[in-house]
């Protein structure tokens, strides 16, 4: 049976939800907070999004989407173009290559693995930033950002899981 125009439109929208969700996370991550040093310790929300969707729905989180989200985040934050794009591409590649391992595992395994992936992401960001500005930033702030990111992963993971169930029902 041929899909109607509305069904095709619905499928396209469902397929773009992870992309627009991660773009929204990039926007949320740059919202001004009235906390001192917040920018230094802000959680890496886009890493959470790309990491999750690369496992669950790699068909909806392609490398080109991860790259685009990274460039968008670069434009929002004012970092060098390609900085976050490279980090998100690395995260996508790491997670997507281990997708078979993650499927069917408990949430604790996913969380533990995300902690490792986020550590790679934060250290890569720290290293790239040090190379770009030719100065080493304090590692304590970077590690605090890492800890916050890992601690909030269950909240975002639950939200993403609920969204994924809704997408499966709709799509």
PDB file of C-alpha atoms in Angstrom:
ATOM      1  CA  UNK A   1       0.000   0.000   0.000  1.00  0.00           C
ATOM      2  CA  UNK A   2       1.339   3.397  -0.949  1.00  0.00           C
ATOM      3  CA  UNK A   3       1.873   5.817   1.928  1.00  0.00           C
ATOM      4  CA  UNK A   4      -0.195   8.968   1.903  1.00  0.00           C
ATOM      5  CA  UNK A   5       1.384  12.385   1.880  1.00  0.00           C
ATOM      6  CA  UNK A   6       0.572  12.802   5.574  1.00  0.00           C
ATOM      7  CA  UNK A   7       2.184   9.437   6.435  1.00  0.00           C
ATOM      8  CA  UNK A   8       5.342  10.345   4.542  1.00  0.00           C
ATOM      9  CA  UNK A   9       5.478  13.752   6.241  1.00  0.00           C
ATOM     10  CA  UNK A  10       4.979  12.072   9.627  1.00  0.00           C
ATOM     11  CA  UNK A  11       7.825   9.655   8.886  1.00  0.00           C
ATOM     12  CA  UNK A  12      10.168  12.489   7.893  1.00  0.00           C
ATOM     13  CA  UNK A  13       9.361  14.407  11.076  1.00  0.00           C
ATOM     14  CA  UNK A  14       9.909  11.290  13.209  1.00  0.00           C
ATOM     15  CA  UNK A  15      13.248  10.676  11.496  1.00  0.00           C
ATOM     16  CA  UNK A  16      14.416  14.226  12.241  1.00  0.00           C
ATOM     17  CA  UNK A  17      13.466  14.218  15.939  1.00  0.00           C
ATOM     18  CA  UNK A  18      16.919  13.103  17.214  1.00  0.00           C
ATOM     19  CA  UNK A  19      18.672  15.695  15.052  1.00  0.00           C
ATOM     20  CA  UNK A  20      16.484  18.574  16.202  1.00  0.00           C
ATOM     21  CA  UNK A  21      16.619  17.335  19.779  1.00  0.00           C
ATOM     22  CA  UNK A  22      20.416  17.474  19.782  1.00  0.00           C
ATOM     23  CA  UNK A  23      20.369  20.889  18.109  1.00  0.00           C
ATOM     24  CA  UNK A  24      18.018  21.971  20.902  1.00  0.00           C
ATOM     25  CA  UNK A  25      20.446  20.579  23.474  1.00  0.00           C
ATOM     26  CA  UNK A  26      23.201  22.665  21.893  1.00  0.00           C
ATOM     27  CA  UNK A  27      21.035  25.759  22.302  1.00  0.00           C
ATOM     28  CA  UNK A  28      20.207  24.864  25.911  1.00  0.00           C
ATOM     29  CA  UNK A  29      23.891  24.361  26.683  1.00  0.00           C
ATOM     30  CA  UNK A  30      24.714  27.953  25.723  1.00  0.00           C
ATOM     31  CA  UNK A  31      21.850  29.623  27.551  1.00  0.00           C
ATOM     32  CA  UNK A  32      23.233  32.160  30.008  1.00  0.00           C
ATOM     33  CA  UNK A  33      23.190  30.913  33.580  1.00  0.00           C
ATOM     34  CA  UNK A  34      23.732  33.233  36.488  1.00  0.00           C
ATOM     35  CA  UNK A  35      26.316  30.949  38.036  1.00  0.00           C
ATOM     36  CA  UNK A  36      30.011  31.788  38.253  1.00  0.00           C
ATOM     37  CA  UNK A  37      32.190  29.635  35.978  1.00  0.00           C
ATOM     38  CA  UNK A  38      29.130  27.812  34.618  1.00  0.00           C
ATOM     39  CA  UNK A  39      30.514  27.906  31.081  1.00  0.00           C
ATOM     40  CA  UNK A  40      33.608  26.056  32.280  1.00  0.00           C
ATOM     41  CA  UNK A  41      31.683  23.280  34.022  1.00  0.00           C
ATOM     42  CA  UNK A  42      28.535  23.038  31.888  1.00  0.00           C
ATOM     43  CA  UNK A  43      27.463  19.495  31.035  1.00  0.00           C
ATOM     44  CA  UNK A  44      28.142  18.213  27.537  1.00  0.00           C
ATOM     45  CA  UNK A  45      24.523  17.773  26.485  1.00  0.00           C
ATOM     46  CA  UNK A  46      25.253  17.150  22.821  1.00  0.00           C
ATOM     47  CA  UNK A  47      27.611  14.309  23.756  1.00  0.00           C
ATOM     48  CA  UNK A  48      24.760  12.724  25.718  1.00  0.00           C
ATOM     49  CA  UNK A  49      22.417  13.044  22.748  1.00  0.00           C
ATOM     50  CA  UNK A  50      24.809  11.783  20.098  1.00  0.00           C
ATOM     51  CA  UNK A  51      25.942   8.934  22.344  1.00  0.00           C
ATOM     52  CA  UNK A  52      22.407   7.769  23.050  1.00  0.00           C
ATOM     53  CA  UNK A  53      20.943   8.042  19.564  1.00  0.00           C
ATOM     54  CA  UNK A  54      24.023   6.468  17.932  1.00  0.00           C
ATOM     55  CA  UNK A  55      23.287   3.282  19.870  1.00  0.00           C
ATOM     56  CA  UNK A  56      19.508   3.198  19.780  1.00  0.00           C
ATOM     57  CA  UNK A  57      18.761   4.531  16.301  1.00  0.00           C
ATOM     58  CA  UNK A  58      21.929   4.793  14.205  1.00  0.00           C
ATOM     59  CA  UNK A  59      19.700   5.148  11.151  1.00  0.00           C
ATOM     60  CA  UNK A  60      18.483   8.458  12.611  1.00  0.00           C
ATOM     61  CA  UNK A  61      21.876   9.614  13.935  1.00  0.00           C
ATOM     62  CA  UNK A  62      24.175   9.399  10.970  1.00  0.00           C
ATOM     63  CA  UNK A  63      27.754  10.726  11.051  1.00  0.00           C
ATOM     64  CA  UNK A  64      26.667  13.681   8.916  1.00  0.00           C
ATOM     65  CA  UNK A  65      24.084  14.602  11.571  1.00  0.00           C
ATOM     66  CA  UNK A  66      26.697  14.336  14.343  1.00  0.00           C
ATOM     67  CA  UNK A  67      29.001  16.550  12.279  1.00  0.00           C
ATOM     68  CA  UNK A  68      26.232  19.083  11.630  1.00  0.00           C
ATOM     69  CA  UNK A  69      25.316  19.216  15.314  1.00  0.00           C
ATOM     70  CA  UNK A  70      28.970  19.813  16.158  1.00  0.00           C
ATOM     71  CA  UNK A  71      29.297  22.647  13.644  1.00  0.00           C
ATOM     72  CA  UNK A  72      26.072  24.172  14.984  1.00  0.00           C
ATOM     73  CA  UNK A  73      27.466  23.986  18.521  1.00  0.00           C
ATOM     74  CA  UNK A  74      30.718  25.556  17.298  1.00  0.00           C
ATOM     75  CA  UNK A  75      28.780  28.452  15.801  1.00  0.00           C
ATOM     76  CA  UNK A  76      26.790  28.929  19.006  1.00  0.00           C
ATOM     77  CA  UNK A  77      29.765  28.773  21.347  1.00  0.00           C
ATOM     78  CA  UNK A  78      32.210  30.676  19.178  1.00  0.00           C
ATOM     79  CA  UNK A  79      34.795  27.911  19.186  1.00  0.00           C
ATOM     80  CA  UNK A  80      36.837  27.069  16.118  1.00  0.00           C
ATOM     81  CA  UNK A  81      34.732  25.483  13.399  1.00  0.00           C
ATOM     82  CA  UNK A  82      35.180  21.758  13.556  1.00  0.00           C
ATOM     83  CA  UNK A  83      36.101  21.634  17.255  1.00  0.00           C
ATOM     84  CA  UNK A  84      32.851  20.135  18.566  1.00  0.00           C
ATOM     85  CA  UNK A  85      32.172  18.499  15.201  1.00  0.00           C
ATOM     86  CA  UNK A  86      35.333  16.414  15.573  1.00  0.00           C
ATOM     87  CA  UNK A  87      34.441  15.476  19.151  1.00  0.00           C
ATOM     88  CA  UNK A  88      30.899  14.435  18.210  1.00  0.00           C
ATOM     89  CA  UNK A  89      32.143  12.453  15.202  1.00  0.00           C
ATOM     90  CA  UNK A  90      34.574  10.598  17.467  1.00  0.00           C
ATOM     91  CA  UNK A  91      31.792   9.884  19.963  1.00  0.00           C
ATOM     92  CA  UNK A  92      29.521   8.673  17.169  1.00  0.00           C
ATOM     93  CA  UNK A  93      32.233   6.395  15.772  1.00  0.00           C
ATOM     94  CA  UNK A  94      33.109   4.959  19.196  1.00  0.00           C
ATOM     95  CA  UNK A  95      29.527   4.255  20.182  1.00  0.00           C
ATOM     96  CA  UNK A  96      28.238   3.090  16.796  1.00  0.00           C
ATOM     97  CA  UNK A  97      31.112   0.619  16.461  1.00  0.00           C
ATOM     98  CA  UNK A  98      30.083  -1.009  19.757  1.00  0.00           C
ATOM     99  CA  UNK A  99      26.330  -0.928  19.115  1.00  0.00           C
ATOM    100  CA  UNK A 100      25.919  -4.716  19.070  1.00  0.00           C
ATOM    101  CA  UNK A 101      27.525  -4.947  22.491  1.00  0.00           C
ATOM    102  CA  UNK A 102      25.164  -2.379  24.013  1.00  0.00           C
ATOM    103  CA  UNK A 103      21.901  -3.753  22.651  1.00  0.00           C
ATOM    104  CA  UNK A 104      20.157  -5.899  25.225  1.00  0.00           C
ATOM    105  CA  UNK A 105      22.403  -4.781  28.081  1.00  0.00           C
ATOM    106  CA  UNK A 106      21.136  -3.209  31.281  1.00  0.00           C
ATOM    107  CA  UNK A 107      21.026   0.512  31.821  1.00  0.00           C
ATOM    108  CA  UNK A 108      23.940   0.302  34.280  1.00  0.00           C
ATOM    109  CA  UNK A 109      26.151  -1.106  31.524  1.00  0.00           C
ATOM    110  CA  UNK A 110      25.077   1.736  29.236  1.00  0.00           C
ATOM    111  CA  UNK A 111      25.781   4.274  31.963  1.00  0.00           C
ATOM    112  CA  UNK A 112      29.201   2.825  32.711  1.00  0.00           C
ATOM    113  CA  UNK A 113      30.064   2.799  29.018  1.00  0.00           C
ATOM    114  CA  UNK A 114      28.792   6.357  28.630  1.00  0.00           C
ATOM    115  CA  UNK A 115      31.066   7.393  31.499  1.00  0.00           C
ATOM    116  CA  UNK A 116      34.031   6.082  29.491  1.00  0.00           C
ATOM    117  CA  UNK A 117      32.827   7.724  26.284  1.00  0.00           C
ATOM    118  CA  UNK A 118      32.249  11.040  28.064  1.00  0.00           C
ATOM    119  CA  UNK A 119      35.732  10.839  29.577  1.00  0.00           C
ATOM    120  CA  UNK A 120      37.201  10.456  26.098  1.00  0.00           C
ATOM    121  CA  UNK A 121      35.069  13.388  24.905  1.00  0.00           C
ATOM    122  CA  UNK A 122      36.065  15.705  27.731  1.00  0.00           C
ATOM    123  CA  UNK A 123      39.763  14.863  27.440  1.00  0.00           C
ATOM    124  CA  UNK A 124      39.632  15.315  23.667  1.00  0.00           C
ATOM    125  CA  UNK A 125      37.966  18.709  24.124  1.00  0.00           C
ATOM    126  CA  UNK A 126      40.552  19.662  26.736  1.00  0.00           C
ATOM    127  CA  UNK A 127      43.437  18.608  24.479  1.00  0.00           C
ATOM    128  CA  UNK A 128      42.064  20.290  21.345  1.00  0.00           C
ATOM    129  CA  UNK A 129      41.354  23.504  23.237  1.00  0.00           C
ATOM    130  CA  UNK A 130      44.886  23.498  24.655  1.00  0.00           C
ATOM    131  CA  UNK A 131      46.303  23.084  21.149  1.00  0.00           C
ATOM    132  CA  UNK A 132      44.088  25.812  19.683  1.00  0.00           C
ATOM    133  CA  UNK A 133      44.739  28.477  22.338  1.00  0.00           C
ATOM    134  CA  UNK A 134      48.280  27.298  23.104  1.00  0.00           C
ATOM    135  CA  UNK A 135      47.568  27.170  26.827  1.00  0.00           C
ATOM    136  CA  UNK A 136      46.521  24.478  29.225  1.00  0.00           C
ATOM    137  CA  UNK A 137      43.263  25.104  31.031  1.00  0.00           C
ATOM    138  CA  UNK A 138      42.811  23.768  34.564  1.00  0.00           C
ATOM    139  CA  UNK A 139      41.819  20.124  34.498  1.00  0.00           C
ATOM    140  CA  UNK A 140      39.609  20.418  37.589  1.00  0.00           C
ATOM    141  CA  UNK A 141      36.914  22.389  35.743  1.00  0.00           C
ATOM    142  CA  UNK A 142      36.995  19.983  32.839  1.00  0.00           C
ATOM    143  CA  UNK A 143      36.625  16.999  35.142  1.00  0.00           C
ATOM    144  CA  UNK A 144      33.772  18.706  36.986  1.00  0.00           C
ATOM    145  CA  UNK A 145      31.996  19.108  33.644  1.00  0.00           C
ATOM    146  CA  UNK A 146      32.595  15.409  33.057  1.00  0.00           C
ATOM    147  CA  UNK A 147      31.125  14.434  36.430  1.00  0.00           C
ATOM    148  CA  UNK A 148      28.031  16.579  35.879  1.00  0.00           C
ATOM    149  CA  UNK A 149      27.559  15.089  32.410  1.00  0.00           C
ATOM    150  CA  UNK A 150      27.781  11.527  33.713  1.00  0.00           C
ATOM    151  CA  UNK A 151      25.457  12.257  36.638  1.00  0.00           C
ATOM    152  CA  UNK A 152      22.703  13.758  34.469  1.00  0.00           C
ATOM    153  CA  UNK A 153      22.907  11.029  31.825  1.00  0.00           C
ATOM    154  CA  UNK A 154      20.165   8.902  33.466  1.00  0.00           C
ATOM    155  CA  UNK A 155      17.704  11.801  33.310  1.00  0.00           C
ATOM    156  CA  UNK A 156      18.330  12.447  29.632  1.00  0.00           C
ATOM    157  CA  UNK A 157      18.515   8.728  28.885  1.00  0.00           C
ATOM    158  CA  UNK A 158      15.063   8.221  30.373  1.00  0.00           C
ATOM    159  CA  UNK A 159      13.672  11.126  28.356  1.00  0.00           C
ATOM    160  CA  UNK A 160      15.282   9.822  25.161  1.00  0.00           C
ATOM    161  CA  UNK A 161      13.981   6.298  25.822  1.00  0.00           C
ATOM    162  CA  UNK A 162      10.444   7.637  26.206  1.00  0.00           C
ATOM    163  CA  UNK A 163      10.844   9.606  22.997  1.00  0.00           C
ATOM    164  CA  UNK A 164      12.156   6.561  21.185  1.00  0.00           C
ATOM    165  CA  UNK A 165       9.115   4.523  22.225  1.00  0.00           C
ATOM    166  CA  UNK A 166       6.871   7.298  20.933  1.00  0.00           C
ATOM    167  CA  UNK A 167       8.820   7.412  17.656  1.00  0.00           C
ATOM    168  CA  UNK A 168       8.458   3.669  17.169  1.00  0.00           C
ATOM    169  CA  UNK A 169       4.714   3.961  17.736  1.00  0.00           C
ATOM    170  CA  UNK A 170       4.381   6.886  15.331  1.00  0.00           C
ATOM    171  CA  UNK A 171       6.862   5.827  12.677  1.00  0.00           C
TER     172      UNK A 171
END
